[in-house]
Structure formats: structure tokens, C-alpha cells
Amino acid sequence: MTKQLTTVEESKMTYRPEVHPRHVRVLAYAEARVVLDAALAEAERIGVPASVALLDAGRELLAFGRQDGAGLLTGEVATGKAFTAISLGTASGDLAVAANTGGDFAALHHATSRNLVTFAGGFPLVDAESGNLVGAIGASGGSLDEDIAIAQAGVTAFLELAR
């Protein structure tokens, strides 16, 4: 049987600020906008109308942009790439081989309520100080190489924010 904590002093014994969620770095909206703007600027620079999505550590949409001329499905695909990257902690394109060979990954793909997207162009955003995943970026609209370049521009902007 678990002992009920009855006093303030007893309850303080269980609180550990170093692991409490409010002490974990989060991706702020203002930071997400900087990352989003950098990615969209790269899309414009290379002439690819794109959609870019940023998800927070909770896998919720934090910032999104869809440029004029971007295809209708690009928003969903960009969000899916970011979702895959934050959920599995790796670039979405790294999973293409695993997805195509069946086995455990194929079962995982069917076990989730949201689609995992294994096309390149989704990357986790990792806090350099703690090593924690704080979000993810996904880009869609061009070739896989173009989507990678667009998302990487966002990753670079994220890393520069930490300096």
C-alpha cells in the first residue's frame, strides 16, 4: 500500500525539479517562427513552392506555412514527415528502407493512429545542451533532395538559435 502524503514537507520530498516537465526546454512559438521562416526562405530561394510544418515535443502542430503554388497534399505530407521524425527520433527518410522491407516497422506503421511518412524531408530538432527532442520539422513540395534542403535550412536556423 502506498503511503499518502499528508504534509507539505512530505510532498516536497517527491518533487524533483531536475526532471519536472516544466524544467525541460520547449520549442517556443517565437523560435518556431524563426525556423519556419528560414525553411520557407530556402524554398523560395530554390524556386520550390512548399509547405513546412513544425511540431513541438508533444507532437502537436506549433507552426505551419504553405507557400502560394504548393500542392494541396504538401501540408499533410510535411506534417507527417515532422510527426515521424519526432515520434521516432530520426530523419523521416532514414526509415524508407525499414518501411519497404516489412517486418516490425510495417507493423508499427499500421499500429499508429497517425500516418508515419518515410519520405525524406523530416528531421527531429534536438536541444544541443540536454540532448532532448524538442520538436521536429517537415517539408514537402519539391523533390526529396529539395525537401531535405528546405528542412535542413530550418534545422540550421534552430541550431543557430542555441548559440
Coordinates of C-alpha atoms in Angstrom, one line a residue:
M1 CA 0.0 0.0 0.0
T2 CA 1.3 3.4 -0.9
K3 CA 1.6 6.0 1.9
Q4 CA -0.5 9.1 1.4
L5 CA 1.5 12.3 1.7
T6 CA -0.1 14.4 4.4
T7 CA 2.1 17.4 4.9
V8 CA 3.8 20.0 2.7
E9 CA 7.2 18.7 3.8
E10 CA 6.4 15.2 2.8
S11 CA 5.1 16.2 -0.6
K12 CA 8.3 18.3 -1.2
M13 CA 10.3 15.1 -0.8
T14 CA 8.8 13.7 -4.0
Y15 CA 9.3 16.8 -6.2
R16 CA 12.4 16.6 -8.3
P17 CA 12.8 19.9 -10.2
E18 CA 15.6 18.5 -12.5
V19 CA 13.1 16.1 -14.1
H20 CA 9.9 18.0 -13.7
P21 CA 8.3 18.7 -17.2
R22 CA 8.3 22.5 -16.7
H23 CA 12.0 22.4 -16.4
V24 CA 12.6 20.7 -19.8
R25 CA 13.4 23.0 -22.7
V26 CA 10.5 23.5 -25.0
L27 CA 10.4 24.9 -28.5
A28 CA 8.8 28.3 -28.1
Y29 CA 6.5 29.7 -30.8
A30 CA 8.8 32.6 -31.5
E31 CA 11.7 30.1 -32.1
A32 CA 9.4 28.0 -34.3
R33 CA 8.6 31.1 -36.4
V34 CA 12.4 31.7 -37.0
V35 CA 12.9 28.1 -38.0
L36 CA 9.8 28.2 -40.3
D37 CA 10.8 31.5 -41.9
A38 CA 14.3 30.1 -42.7
A39 CA 12.9 27.0 -44.3
L40 CA 10.4 28.9 -46.3
A41 CA 13.1 31.4 -47.4
E42 CA 15.1 28.4 -48.7
A43 CA 12.1 27.1 -50.6
E44 CA 11.7 30.5 -52.2
R45 CA 15.5 30.7 -53.0
I46 CA 15.5 27.4 -54.8
G47 CA 12.1 28.1 -56.5
V48 CA 10.1 25.4 -54.9
P49 CA 6.6 26.2 -53.6
A50 CA 6.5 24.2 -50.4
S51 CA 4.7 23.6 -47.1
V52 CA 6.7 23.4 -43.9
A53 CA 5.4 22.1 -40.6
L54 CA 6.9 22.3 -37.1
L55 CA 5.7 20.1 -34.3
D56 CA 6.5 20.5 -30.6
A57 CA 7.8 17.7 -28.4
G58 CA 4.2 16.6 -27.7
R59 CA 3.8 16.0 -31.5
E60 CA 1.3 18.9 -31.8
L61 CA 1.5 21.5 -34.7
L62 CA 3.3 24.6 -33.5
A63 CA 3.9 26.5 -36.7
F64 CA 3.0 25.9 -40.3
G65 CA 3.4 27.7 -43.6
R66 CA 2.2 26.9 -47.1
Q67 CA 3.5 29.0 -50.0
D68 CA 1.5 30.1 -52.9
G69 CA 1.6 27.3 -55.5
A70 CA 2.4 24.5 -53.1
G71 CA 0.4 21.3 -53.9
L72 CA -2.7 20.5 -51.9
L73 CA -1.2 17.4 -50.2
T74 CA 2.1 19.1 -49.3
G75 CA 0.7 20.3 -45.9
E76 CA -0.4 16.9 -44.8
V77 CA 2.9 15.3 -46.1
A78 CA 5.1 18.0 -44.4
T79 CA 3.2 17.5 -41.1
G80 CA 3.5 13.7 -41.5
K81 CA 7.3 13.9 -42.0
A82 CA 7.7 16.0 -38.9
F83 CA 5.4 13.7 -36.9
T84 CA 7.5 10.7 -38.0
A85 CA 10.8 12.5 -37.1
I86 CA 9.6 13.5 -33.6
S87 CA 7.9 10.2 -32.9
L88 CA 10.9 8.0 -33.8
G89 CA 13.7 10.5 -33.1
T90 CA 15.3 10.2 -36.6
A91 CA 15.1 11.7 -40.0
S92 CA 11.9 10.5 -41.8
G93 CA 13.9 9.5 -44.9
D94 CA 16.1 7.1 -42.8
L95 CA 13.1 4.9 -42.4
A96 CA 12.4 4.3 -46.1
V97 CA 14.4 1.0 -46.2
A98 CA 12.8 -0.3 -43.0
A99 CA 9.4 0.6 -44.3
N100 CA 9.9 -1.2 -47.6
T101 CA 11.3 -4.4 -46.0
G102 CA 8.1 -5.1 -44.0
G103 CA 8.7 -6.7 -40.6
D104 CA 8.4 -4.8 -37.3
F105 CA 8.4 -1.4 -38.9
A106 CA 5.5 -2.2 -41.1
A107 CA 3.6 -3.4 -38.1
L108 CA 4.4 -0.2 -36.2
H109 CA 3.1 1.8 -39.2
H110 CA -0.2 0.1 -39.0
A111 CA -0.5 0.3 -35.2
T112 CA -0.5 4.1 -35.0
S113 CA -3.5 6.3 -35.4
R114 CA -1.5 8.9 -37.4
N115 CA 0.4 8.0 -40.5
L116 CA 4.2 7.7 -40.5
V117 CA 5.7 9.2 -43.6
T118 CA 9.0 7.7 -44.7
F119 CA 9.9 10.2 -47.4
A120 CA 12.9 12.3 -46.9
G121 CA 12.4 15.9 -45.6
G122 CA 11.5 15.4 -41.9
F123 CA 14.1 16.0 -39.1
P124 CA 14.0 16.0 -35.3
L125 CA 15.1 19.2 -33.5
V126 CA 17.4 18.3 -30.7
D127 CA 18.4 20.6 -27.9
A128 CA 22.2 20.8 -28.0
E129 CA 22.5 21.3 -24.3
S130 CA 20.3 18.5 -23.0
G131 CA 20.1 16.2 -26.0
N132 CA 16.3 16.2 -25.6
L133 CA 14.0 16.2 -28.6
V134 CA 12.1 19.5 -28.5
G135 CA 10.3 19.3 -31.9
A136 CA 10.6 18.4 -35.5
I137 CA 10.4 20.0 -38.9
G138 CA 8.9 18.6 -42.1
A139 CA 9.0 20.0 -45.6
S140 CA 7.1 18.9 -48.8
G141 CA 6.7 20.4 -52.2
G142 CA 9.7 19.5 -54.2
S143 CA 11.9 16.5 -55.0
L144 CA 13.2 14.6 -52.0
D145 CA 16.5 16.4 -52.3
E146 CA 14.7 19.8 -52.4
D147 CA 12.6 18.9 -49.4
I148 CA 15.7 17.9 -47.5
A149 CA 17.4 21.3 -48.3
I150 CA 14.3 23.2 -47.2
A151 CA 14.0 21.3 -43.9
Q152 CA 17.8 21.5 -43.3
A153 CA 17.6 25.3 -43.6
G154 CA 15.2 25.2 -40.7
V155 CA 17.4 22.8 -38.7
T156 CA 20.3 25.2 -39.3
A157 CA 18.3 28.1 -38.0
F158 CA 17.2 26.1 -35.0
L159 CA 20.9 25.3 -34.2
E160 CA 21.8 29.0 -34.5
L161 CA 19.2 30.0 -32.0
A162 CA 21.0 28.0 -29.4
R163 CA 24.3 29.9 -29.9

